[in-house]
């Protein structure tokens, strides 16, 4: 009998491990591309159709001082996926949209996918990548079991070609191999792929990085939505139609979870990677920053202060709002705490938001931990620091479409008193400028 007990105990442990893994919640990280600060109904928009995005706020926590990791695509994604300031994670600029070339997220950086895979999750990348275009920096080498999408910065949603830095080239890949889906609307392809993945792995924990190519240019909303918004002023009409097409696919994703009775066992996070674009290829606008100054590429609030929502019905508060500061780098430690998985053994700049999410009166995880941003390297790099109410910006531009691309060497604002950053207080408070500059110099290595 004594000899049988150790054997029985060993069997119990062997069978208990997968049971414990199967009890872990699924995670879906939805990342929008160039969606403006207020461009959803739950953020105050009255002229957009976003019922499914809004439903995440109804069944979750919506943050009003949520910041992306950067005002431009690749650094923003690197920060969100690693929990580290992008410049520390090795991605200070946009990565190449050409196969085999350019900078990338270093292969030794540990991604959210690697964290979940180590905990027994099946992992999928669906959509945009834009942080590596070589075999050792594409999704399968960064912790993903499955990948479908484009490796560069954007594609035409029907031909799946990259047309913005010649020669024109096809960019659609499944598990590291080029595939062709001529004419298939990319937002629908993403929704279909996600649905199939969820169907296949619904009985075990999964992590999906659902990185949309919307509403990034080219604005390619469907005909029914273009007709719906035909009376809206250009270029808002094009942007609105694309947002509605995006929202419809989010609805399909949520419907799949509901069909399989997975909503209460699935954590969904939603954010935009940076502010809306005012580039010529984006018709010089279409999105909105609301009361905030700046847009994509800018360190002003409109470039980095964006929609941020987390939903886990039955486990996190529902229909609540948090005004405390939070940051995309916070997702990794937050999700690790919520799911009970082990954090990677590396320096993280993010802080868990769990206490703040559960308690409206809790302090921001960055109450005593300043926020940092930097794009580029060297003395002309654009950077910003936010410590408490004060935010200092260096070497940035106001990229709102009516701002004339005005440049600023230093700009200091009290965000609580002046969230629109209308008045530069740098000359009035040289002591605060010096203090925040020192924080930047000590934290960020050029």
Short mmCIF file of C-alpha atoms in Angstrom, two decimals:
data_model
loop_
_atom_site.label_atom_id
_atom_site.label_comp_id
_atom_site.label_asym_id
_atom_site.label_seq_id
_atom_site.Cartn_x
_atom_site.Cartn_y
_atom_site.Cartn_z
CA UNK A 1 0.00 0.00 0.00
CA UNK A 2 2.84 2.38 0.87
CA UNK A 3 4.46 1.69 -2.51
CA UNK A 4 1.19 2.44 -4.32
CA UNK A 5 0.68 5.86 -2.71
CA UNK A 6 3.68 7.65 -4.31
CA UNK A 7 2.65 6.26 -7.71
CA UNK A 8 -0.94 7.43 -7.20
CA UNK A 9 0.29 10.85 -6.13
CA UNK A 10 2.44 11.11 -9.24
CA UNK A 11 -0.54 10.20 -11.46
CA UNK A 12 -2.64 12.83 -9.69
CA UNK A 13 -0.05 15.50 -10.40
CA UNK A 14 0.24 14.46 -14.04
CA UNK A 15 -3.49 14.68 -14.58
CA UNK A 16 -3.91 17.82 -12.45
CA UNK A 17 -1.47 19.92 -14.51
CA UNK A 18 -3.52 19.99 -17.71
CA UNK A 19 -6.70 20.49 -15.70
CA UNK A 20 -5.18 23.54 -14.07
CA UNK A 21 -4.04 24.83 -17.47
CA UNK A 22 -7.50 24.34 -18.96
CA UNK A 23 -9.03 26.45 -16.18
CA UNK A 24 -7.02 29.50 -17.22
CA UNK A 25 -8.96 32.20 -19.08
CA UNK A 26 -8.42 32.84 -22.77
CA UNK A 27 -6.96 36.18 -23.82
CA UNK A 28 -7.70 38.20 -26.96
CA UNK A 29 -5.70 41.38 -27.54
CA UNK A 30 -7.48 43.54 -30.14
CA UNK A 31 -5.25 46.29 -31.50
CA UNK A 32 -6.69 48.96 -33.78
CA UNK A 33 -4.43 50.87 -36.17
CA UNK A 34 -4.53 54.69 -36.28
CA UNK A 35 -7.85 55.01 -34.43
CA UNK A 36 -8.32 58.50 -33.00
CA UNK A 37 -8.54 59.38 -29.32
CA UNK A 38 -12.33 59.79 -29.27
CA UNK A 39 -13.31 57.64 -32.26
CA UNK A 40 -15.82 55.29 -30.66
CA UNK A 41 -19.28 55.87 -29.30
CA UNK A 42 -18.16 55.02 -25.78
CA UNK A 43 -15.51 57.75 -26.05
CA UNK A 44 -18.04 60.38 -27.08
CA UNK A 45 -18.29 60.06 -30.84
CA UNK A 46 -21.78 60.87 -32.17
CA UNK A 47 -21.15 60.28 -35.88
CA UNK A 48 -19.59 56.80 -35.92
CA UNK A 49 -21.16 53.33 -35.79
CA UNK A 50 -19.30 51.32 -33.13
CA UNK A 51 -21.82 49.19 -31.19
CA UNK A 52 -19.48 46.24 -30.74
CA UNK A 53 -16.52 48.28 -29.54
CA UNK A 54 -18.95 50.05 -27.20
CA UNK A 55 -20.20 46.68 -25.91
CA UNK A 56 -16.71 45.94 -24.60
CA UNK A 57 -16.99 49.07 -22.45
CA UNK A 58 -20.51 48.10 -21.34
CA UNK A 59 -19.13 44.74 -20.19
CA UNK A 60 -15.77 45.98 -18.99
CA UNK A 61 -13.65 48.88 -17.78
CA UNK A 62 -13.02 51.86 -20.06
CA UNK A 63 -9.95 54.00 -19.38
CA UNK A 64 -9.85 57.72 -20.12
CA UNK A 65 -6.13 58.27 -19.47
CA UNK A 66 -4.84 55.26 -21.34
CA UNK A 67 -1.62 55.80 -23.29
CA UNK A 68 -0.13 53.79 -26.12
CA UNK A 69 3.58 53.00 -26.00
CA UNK A 70 4.38 55.33 -28.92
CA UNK A 71 2.71 57.66 -31.43
CA UNK A 72 3.73 55.43 -34.35
CA UNK A 73 3.13 51.79 -35.32
CA UNK A 74 6.17 49.59 -34.68
CA UNK A 75 7.38 51.07 -31.37
CA UNK A 76 3.80 51.04 -30.08
CA UNK A 77 3.44 47.33 -30.87
CA UNK A 78 6.83 46.44 -29.44
CA UNK A 79 5.96 48.13 -26.15
CA UNK A 80 2.56 46.48 -25.85
CA UNK A 81 3.88 43.00 -26.62
CA UNK A 82 6.93 43.13 -24.34
CA UNK A 83 5.86 45.35 -21.44
CA UNK A 84 8.99 47.45 -22.02
CA UNK A 85 9.50 51.00 -23.25
CA UNK A 86 9.97 50.52 -27.01
CA UNK A 87 13.41 52.11 -27.08
CA UNK A 88 14.49 49.69 -24.35
CA UNK A 89 12.96 46.81 -26.32
CA UNK A 90 15.10 47.75 -29.32
CA UNK A 91 12.40 49.34 -31.50
CA UNK A 92 12.88 53.14 -31.43
CA UNK A 93 11.49 53.58 -34.98
CA UNK A 94 9.17 51.95 -37.46
CA UNK A 95 10.44 48.62 -38.76
CA UNK A 96 10.86 47.74 -42.41
CA UNK A 97 7.94 46.83 -44.67
CA UNK A 98 10.31 45.03 -47.02
CA UNK A 99 11.06 41.33 -46.73
CA UNK A 100 14.47 40.58 -45.27
CA UNK A 101 15.40 44.15 -44.44
CA UNK A 102 15.44 46.82 -41.78
CA UNK A 103 15.24 46.87 -38.03
CA UNK A 104 13.03 44.54 -35.98
CA UNK A 105 12.08 43.57 -32.47
CA UNK A 106 15.22 41.69 -31.32
CA UNK A 107 14.66 37.95 -31.18
CA UNK A 108 15.81 37.80 -27.54
CA UNK A 109 12.99 40.09 -26.41
CA UNK A 110 10.23 38.12 -24.65
CA UNK A 111 6.76 38.71 -26.03
CA UNK A 112 3.35 38.27 -24.49
CA UNK A 113 2.92 35.25 -26.78
CA UNK A 114 6.03 33.61 -25.36
CA UNK A 115 4.76 34.25 -21.84
CA UNK A 116 1.42 32.57 -22.57
CA UNK A 117 2.95 29.73 -24.59
CA UNK A 118 5.22 28.86 -21.66
CA UNK A 119 2.07 28.59 -19.51
CA UNK A 120 0.42 26.07 -21.86
CA UNK A 121 -1.59 28.43 -24.05
CA UNK A 122 -2.00 27.96 -27.80
CA UNK A 123 -1.09 31.28 -29.41
CA UNK A 124 -2.11 33.01 -32.64
CA UNK A 125 -1.14 36.20 -34.45
CA UNK A 126 -3.88 37.40 -36.81
CA UNK A 127 -3.45 40.60 -38.81
CA UNK A 128 -0.64 43.16 -38.88
CA UNK A 129 2.87 42.47 -37.57
CA UNK A 130 5.29 45.28 -38.55
CA UNK A 131 8.02 44.42 -36.03
CA UNK A 132 10.16 42.10 -38.14
CA UNK A 133 10.33 40.73 -41.66
CA UNK A 134 12.94 37.98 -41.43
CA UNK A 135 12.40 34.34 -40.41
CA UNK A 136 13.87 34.91 -36.95
CA UNK A 137 11.77 38.03 -36.26
CA UNK A 138 8.41 37.00 -37.73
CA UNK A 139 5.59 35.72 -35.46
CA UNK A 140 6.48 32.02 -35.35
CA UNK A 141 9.88 32.94 -33.93
CA UNK A 142 8.32 35.23 -31.30
CA UNK A 143 6.08 32.78 -29.48
CA UNK A 144 3.17 32.27 -31.85
CA UNK A 145 1.98 28.80 -32.82
CA UNK A 146 -0.04 30.15 -35.72
CA UNK A 147 0.18 33.30 -37.83
CA UNK A 148 -1.77 34.81 -40.70
CA UNK A 149 -1.39 38.38 -41.87
CA UNK A 150 0.95 41.01 -43.30
CA UNK A 151 4.46 41.65 -42.05
CA UNK A 152 4.76 45.27 -43.20
CA UNK A 153 3.04 48.47 -42.14
CA UNK A 154 -0.17 48.17 -44.17
CA UNK A 155 -1.73 46.50 -47.19
CA UNK A 156 -4.48 47.08 -49.69
CA UNK A 157 -7.40 45.19 -48.17
CA UNK A 158 -8.33 43.38 -51.40
CA UNK A 159 -5.08 42.71 -53.28
CA UNK A 160 -2.96 42.41 -50.10
CA UNK A 161 -0.20 44.43 -51.76
CA UNK A 162 1.97 47.07 -50.12
CA UNK A 163 1.87 50.05 -52.48
CA UNK A 164 3.51 52.83 -50.48
CA UNK A 165 7.25 52.32 -50.93
CA UNK A 166 8.02 50.80 -54.33
CA UNK A 167 8.30 48.45 -55.95
CA UNK A 168 4.76 47.29 -55.12
CA UNK A 169 4.88 43.91 -53.40
CA UNK A 170 2.49 41.28 -52.15
CA UNK A 171 2.43 40.87 -48.35
CA UNK A 172 0.25 38.07 -46.97
CA UNK A 173 1.80 35.23 -44.98
CA UNK A 174 0.55 32.12 -43.24
CA UNK A 175 3.00 30.55 -40.81
CA UNK A 176 5.98 32.15 -42.52
CA UNK A 177 4.96 31.18 -46.08
CA UNK A 178 3.51 33.56 -48.62
CA UNK A 179 -0.12 32.82 -49.51
CA UNK A 180 -2.55 34.37 -51.97
CA UNK A 181 -6.18 35.24 -51.21
CA UNK A 182 -6.94 37.48 -54.19
CA UNK A 183 -9.88 39.80 -53.64
CA UNK A 184 -10.70 38.57 -50.13
CA UNK A 185 -11.51 41.54 -47.87
CA UNK A 186 -8.78 41.52 -45.23
CA UNK A 187 -10.96 42.48 -42.22
CA UNK A 188 -13.24 39.55 -43.09
CA UNK A 189 -10.26 37.24 -43.61
CA UNK A 190 -9.10 38.15 -40.11
CA UNK A 191 -12.51 37.51 -38.57
CA UNK A 192 -12.81 34.16 -40.36
CA UNK A 193 -9.34 33.07 -39.28
CA UNK A 194 -10.00 34.05 -35.67
CA UNK A 195 -13.31 32.19 -35.69
CA UNK A 196 -11.70 29.02 -37.03
CA UNK A 197 -8.89 29.25 -34.47
CA UNK A 198 -11.36 29.68 -31.61
CA UNK A 199 -13.47 26.75 -32.85
CA UNK A 200 -10.39 24.55 -33.02
CA UNK A 201 -8.94 25.44 -29.62
CA UNK A 202 -12.04 26.38 -27.62
CA UNK A 203 -11.49 23.55 -25.12
CA UNK A 204 -8.02 24.76 -24.07
CA UNK A 205 -6.58 28.16 -23.14
CA UNK A 206 -5.65 30.33 -26.11
CA UNK A 207 -4.10 33.74 -26.71
CA UNK A 208 -4.96 35.69 -29.86
CA UNK A 209 -3.13 38.84 -30.89
CA UNK A 210 -5.76 40.34 -33.20
CA UNK A 211 -3.90 43.25 -34.81
CA UNK A 212 -6.19 44.98 -37.28
CA UNK A 213 -5.16 46.93 -40.39
CA UNK A 214 -8.03 49.34 -39.71
CA UNK A 215 -8.65 52.24 -39.80
CA UNK A 216 -5.13 52.71 -41.18
CA UNK A 217 -4.97 53.89 -44.79
CA UNK A 218 -6.05 52.95 -47.41
CA UNK A 219 -9.57 53.82 -46.24
CA UNK A 220 -11.57 50.94 -47.73
CA UNK A 221 -14.91 50.78 -46.00
CA UNK A 222 -17.52 48.57 -47.58
CA UNK A 223 -20.07 49.90 -50.06
CA UNK A 224 -22.99 49.67 -47.63
CA UNK A 225 -21.15 51.76 -45.07
CA UNK A 226 -19.96 54.29 -47.65
CA UNK A 227 -23.60 54.73 -48.61
CA UNK A 228 -24.62 54.95 -44.95
CA UNK A 229 -22.16 57.82 -44.35
CA UNK A 230 -22.58 59.55 -47.72
CA UNK A 231 -23.83 62.76 -46.09
CA UNK A 232 -20.87 62.99 -43.70
CA UNK A 233 -18.23 65.53 -44.70
CA UNK A 234 -15.12 64.26 -46.51
CA UNK A 235 -12.79 62.70 -45.37
CA UNK A 236 -14.70 61.79 -42.21
CA UNK A 237 -17.14 59.82 -44.39
CA UNK A 238 -14.38 57.49 -45.63
CA UNK A 239 -12.96 57.04 -42.16
CA UNK A 240 -16.40 56.42 -40.64
CA UNK A 241 -17.22 53.74 -43.23
CA UNK A 242 -13.94 51.96 -42.51
CA UNK A 243 -14.51 52.13 -38.74
CA UNK A 244 -17.99 50.64 -39.19
CA UNK A 245 -16.54 47.81 -41.31
CA UNK A 246 -13.98 47.23 -38.55
CA UNK A 247 -16.63 47.22 -35.84
CA UNK A 248 -18.76 44.70 -37.72
CA UNK A 249 -15.87 42.20 -37.68
CA UNK A 250 -15.30 42.75 -33.98
CA UNK A 251 -18.95 41.84 -33.61
CA UNK A 252 -18.34 38.58 -35.47
CA UNK A 253 -15.47 37.77 -33.14
CA UNK A 254 -17.62 38.42 -30.07
CA UNK A 255 -20.48 36.38 -31.56
CA UNK A 256 -18.15 33.40 -31.97
CA UNK A 257 -17.21 33.60 -28.28
CA UNK A 258 -20.88 33.83 -27.33
CA UNK A 259 -21.80 30.87 -29.53
CA UNK A 260 -19.21 28.73 -27.75
CA UNK A 261 -20.13 30.15 -24.33
CA UNK A 262 -16.61 31.54 -23.88
CA UNK A 263 -17.23 35.21 -23.02
CA UNK A 264 -16.97 34.70 -19.26
CA UNK A 265 -13.78 32.72 -19.73
CA UNK A 266 -12.13 35.18 -22.10
CA UNK A 267 -10.29 38.40 -21.25
CA UNK A 268 -10.54 40.91 -24.09
CA UNK A 269 -8.37 44.00 -24.25
CA UNK A 270 -8.81 46.73 -26.83
CA UNK A 271 -6.62 49.68 -27.71
CA UNK A 272 -5.43 51.81 -30.60
CA UNK A 273 -1.72 51.80 -31.43
CA UNK A 274 -1.47 55.56 -31.98
CA UNK A 275 -3.56 58.56 -32.93
CA UNK A 276 -5.38 59.04 -36.22
CA UNK A 277 -3.34 59.81 -39.32
CA UNK A 278 -3.17 63.16 -41.12
CA UNK A 279 -0.90 61.81 -43.86
CA UNK A 280 -1.75 62.44 -47.51
CA UNK A 281 -2.43 58.73 -47.95
CA UNK A 282 -5.08 59.08 -45.21
CA UNK A 283 -6.73 61.99 -47.04
CA UNK A 284 -5.06 64.33 -44.56
CA UNK A 285 -7.38 63.25 -41.76
CA UNK A 286 -10.75 61.71 -41.07
CA UNK A 287 -10.20 60.76 -37.44
CA UNK A 288 -10.55 62.95 -34.38
CA UNK A 289 -8.55 63.66 -31.22
CA UNK A 290 -11.42 65.47 -29.53
CA UNK A 291 -10.10 67.88 -26.89
CA UNK A 292 -6.53 66.71 -27.31
CA UNK A 293 -3.78 68.29 -29.34
CA UNK A 294 -1.86 66.31 -31.96
CA UNK A 295 -2.40 63.09 -33.90
CA UNK A 296 -0.26 60.21 -35.19
CA UNK A 297 3.53 60.88 -34.93
CA UNK A 298 2.99 63.51 -32.20
CA UNK A 299 3.94 63.32 -28.53
CA UNK A 300 1.01 65.59 -27.74
CA UNK A 301 -1.96 63.80 -26.16
CA UNK A 302 -3.73 63.18 -29.47
CA UNK A 303 -0.86 60.99 -30.63
CA UNK A 304 -0.74 58.72 -27.58
CA UNK A 305 -3.88 59.15 -25.40
CA UNK A 306 -6.25 56.63 -26.93
CA UNK A 307 -9.08 54.13 -26.41
CA UNK A 308 -8.15 51.47 -23.86
CA UNK A 309 -10.69 48.90 -22.63
CA UNK A 310 -10.54 45.58 -20.81
CA UNK A 311 -13.50 43.20 -20.52
CA UNK A 312 -13.86 39.98 -18.54
CA UNK A 313 -17.53 39.57 -17.56
CA UNK A 314 -18.08 38.06 -14.15
CA UNK A 315 -14.50 38.72 -13.05
CA UNK A 316 -13.81 42.43 -13.62
CA UNK A 317 -16.19 45.37 -13.08
CA UNK A 318 -18.59 46.08 -15.93
CA UNK A 319 -19.69 49.43 -17.28
CA UNK A 320 -17.15 51.33 -15.20
CA UNK A 321 -14.68 54.07 -16.09
CA UNK A 322 -11.18 54.69 -14.76
CA UNK A 323 -9.50 58.08 -15.06
CA UNK A 324 -6.16 56.99 -13.60
CA UNK A 325 -3.07 56.91 -15.83
CA UNK A 326 -2.41 53.60 -17.56
CA UNK A 327 -0.10 52.50 -20.35
CA UNK A 328 0.12 49.80 -23.01
CA UNK A 329 3.22 48.37 -21.32
CA UNK A 330 0.94 47.57 -18.37
CA UNK A 331 -0.95 44.85 -20.27
CA UNK A 332 1.68 42.14 -19.80
CA UNK A 333 1.91 42.30 -15.98
CA UNK A 334 -1.85 42.88 -15.74
CA UNK A 335 -2.68 39.81 -17.82
CA UNK A 336 -0.12 37.71 -15.99
CA UNK A 337 -1.79 38.56 -12.68
CA UNK A 338 -5.31 37.97 -13.99
CA UNK A 339 -4.49 34.63 -15.60
CA UNK A 340 -2.03 33.39 -12.99
CA UNK A 341 0.76 32.83 -15.50
CA UNK A 342 4.40 33.52 -14.71
CA UNK A 343 5.94 36.78 -15.87
CA UNK A 344 9.17 36.55 -17.89
CA UNK A 345 12.38 37.04 -15.97
CA UNK A 346 13.30 40.37 -17.52
CA UNK A 347 13.00 44.04 -16.64
CA UNK A 348 9.45 45.27 -17.27
CA UNK A 349 8.44 48.91 -17.41
CA UNK A 350 4.73 48.16 -17.18
CA UNK A 351 2.91 47.80 -13.87
CA UNK A 352 -0.15 45.68 -13.10
CA UNK A 353 -3.44 47.54 -13.32
CA UNK A 354 -5.46 44.88 -11.47
CA UNK A 355 -5.96 46.85 -8.25
CA UNK A 356 -7.00 49.95 -10.20
CA UNK A 357 -9.37 47.96 -12.41
CA UNK A 358 -11.10 46.42 -9.41
CA UNK A 359 -11.20 49.56 -7.29
CA UNK A 360 -12.18 52.97 -8.69
CA UNK A 361 -10.48 54.64 -5.73
CA UNK A 362 -7.10 52.96 -6.20
CA UNK A 363 -4.09 54.91 -7.34
CA UNK A 364 -2.70 54.62 -10.84
CA UNK A 365 0.05 51.99 -11.08
CA UNK A 366 2.16 54.94 -12.27
CA UNK A 367 1.45 57.15 -9.27
CA UNK A 368 5.13 56.89 -8.32
CA UNK A 369 6.38 55.50 -11.62
CA UNK A 370 6.71 58.05 -14.45
CA UNK A 371 5.65 57.25 -17.99
CA UNK A 372 8.19 57.53 -20.80
CA UNK A 373 8.01 57.70 -24.57
CA UNK A 374 10.71 58.04 -27.21
CA UNK A 375 10.77 57.73 -30.98
CA UNK A 376 14.15 57.83 -32.69
CA UNK A 377 17.61 58.03 -31.14
CA UNK A 378 20.20 60.70 -30.51
CA UNK A 379 19.79 64.34 -29.54
CA UNK A 380 16.96 64.97 -31.99
CA UNK A 381 14.80 62.05 -30.86
CA UNK A 382 11.24 62.94 -29.93
CA UNK A 383 10.48 62.07 -26.32
CA UNK A 384 8.07 62.74 -23.49
CA UNK A 385 7.83 62.15 -19.75
CA UNK A 386 4.69 62.21 -17.62
CA UNK A 387 5.14 62.31 -13.84
CA UNK A 388 1.96 62.98 -11.92
CA UNK A 389 0.12 65.93 -13.48
CA UNK A 390 3.15 67.22 -15.38
CA UNK A 391 4.15 66.21 -18.89
CA UNK A 392 7.26 67.39 -20.71
CA UNK A 393 7.67 66.91 -24.47
CA UNK A 394 10.85 67.37 -26.52
CA UNK A 395 11.34 67.59 -30.28
CA UNK A 396 7.77 66.90 -31.35
CA UNK A 397 5.21 68.30 -33.80
CA UNK A 398 1.53 69.15 -33.62
CA UNK A 399 0.19 66.89 -36.35
CA UNK A 400 -3.50 67.82 -36.23
CA UNK A 401 -4.57 68.61 -39.79
CA UNK A 402 -5.12 72.31 -39.01
CA UNK A 403 -1.95 72.85 -36.97
CA UNK A 404 0.51 73.38 -39.80
CA UNK A 405 2.81 70.66 -38.47
CA UNK A 406 4.18 73.14 -35.91
CA UNK A 407 7.41 72.00 -34.25
CA UNK A 408 8.31 72.33 -30.56
CA UNK A 409 11.73 71.94 -28.95
CA UNK A 410 10.30 71.77 -25.39
CA UNK A 411 6.70 71.88 -24.24
CA UNK A 412 5.54 71.58 -20.64
CA UNK A 413 1.91 71.20 -19.59
CA UNK A 414 -0.08 70.33 -16.50
CA UNK A 415 -2.34 67.66 -18.01
CA UNK A 416 -4.92 67.76 -15.23
CA UNK A 417 -5.43 71.50 -15.62
CA UNK A 418 -4.77 71.68 -19.37
CA UNK A 419 -5.48 68.30 -21.04
CA UNK A 420 -5.56 70.04 -24.43
CA UNK A 421 -1.95 71.23 -23.95
CA UNK A 422 -2.88 74.72 -25.07
CA UNK A 423 -0.26 76.59 -23.06
CA UNK A 424 3.47 75.93 -22.93
CA UNK A 425 4.66 76.42 -19.34
CA UNK A 426 8.29 75.51 -19.95
CA UNK A 427 9.61 79.04 -19.43
CA UNK A 428 7.52 79.51 -16.29
CA UNK A 429 8.68 76.32 -14.58
CA UNK A 430 12.36 75.67 -15.38
CA UNK A 431 12.66 73.58 -12.22
CA UNK A 432 10.00 71.14 -13.42
CA UNK A 433 11.59 71.03 -16.88
CA UNK A 434 14.93 70.16 -15.27
CA UNK A 435 13.37 67.49 -13.05
CA UNK A 436 11.51 65.76 -15.89
CA UNK A 437 14.50 66.02 -18.22
CA UNK A 438 16.59 64.29 -15.57
CA UNK A 439 13.95 61.53 -15.30
CA UNK A 440 14.21 61.01 -19.04
CA UNK A 441 18.01 61.01 -19.06
CA UNK A 442 18.19 58.52 -16.20
CA UNK A 443 15.53 56.15 -17.58
CA UNK A 444 16.11 56.13 -21.35
CA UNK A 445 19.43 55.17 -22.87
CA UNK A 446 19.82 56.75 -26.35
#
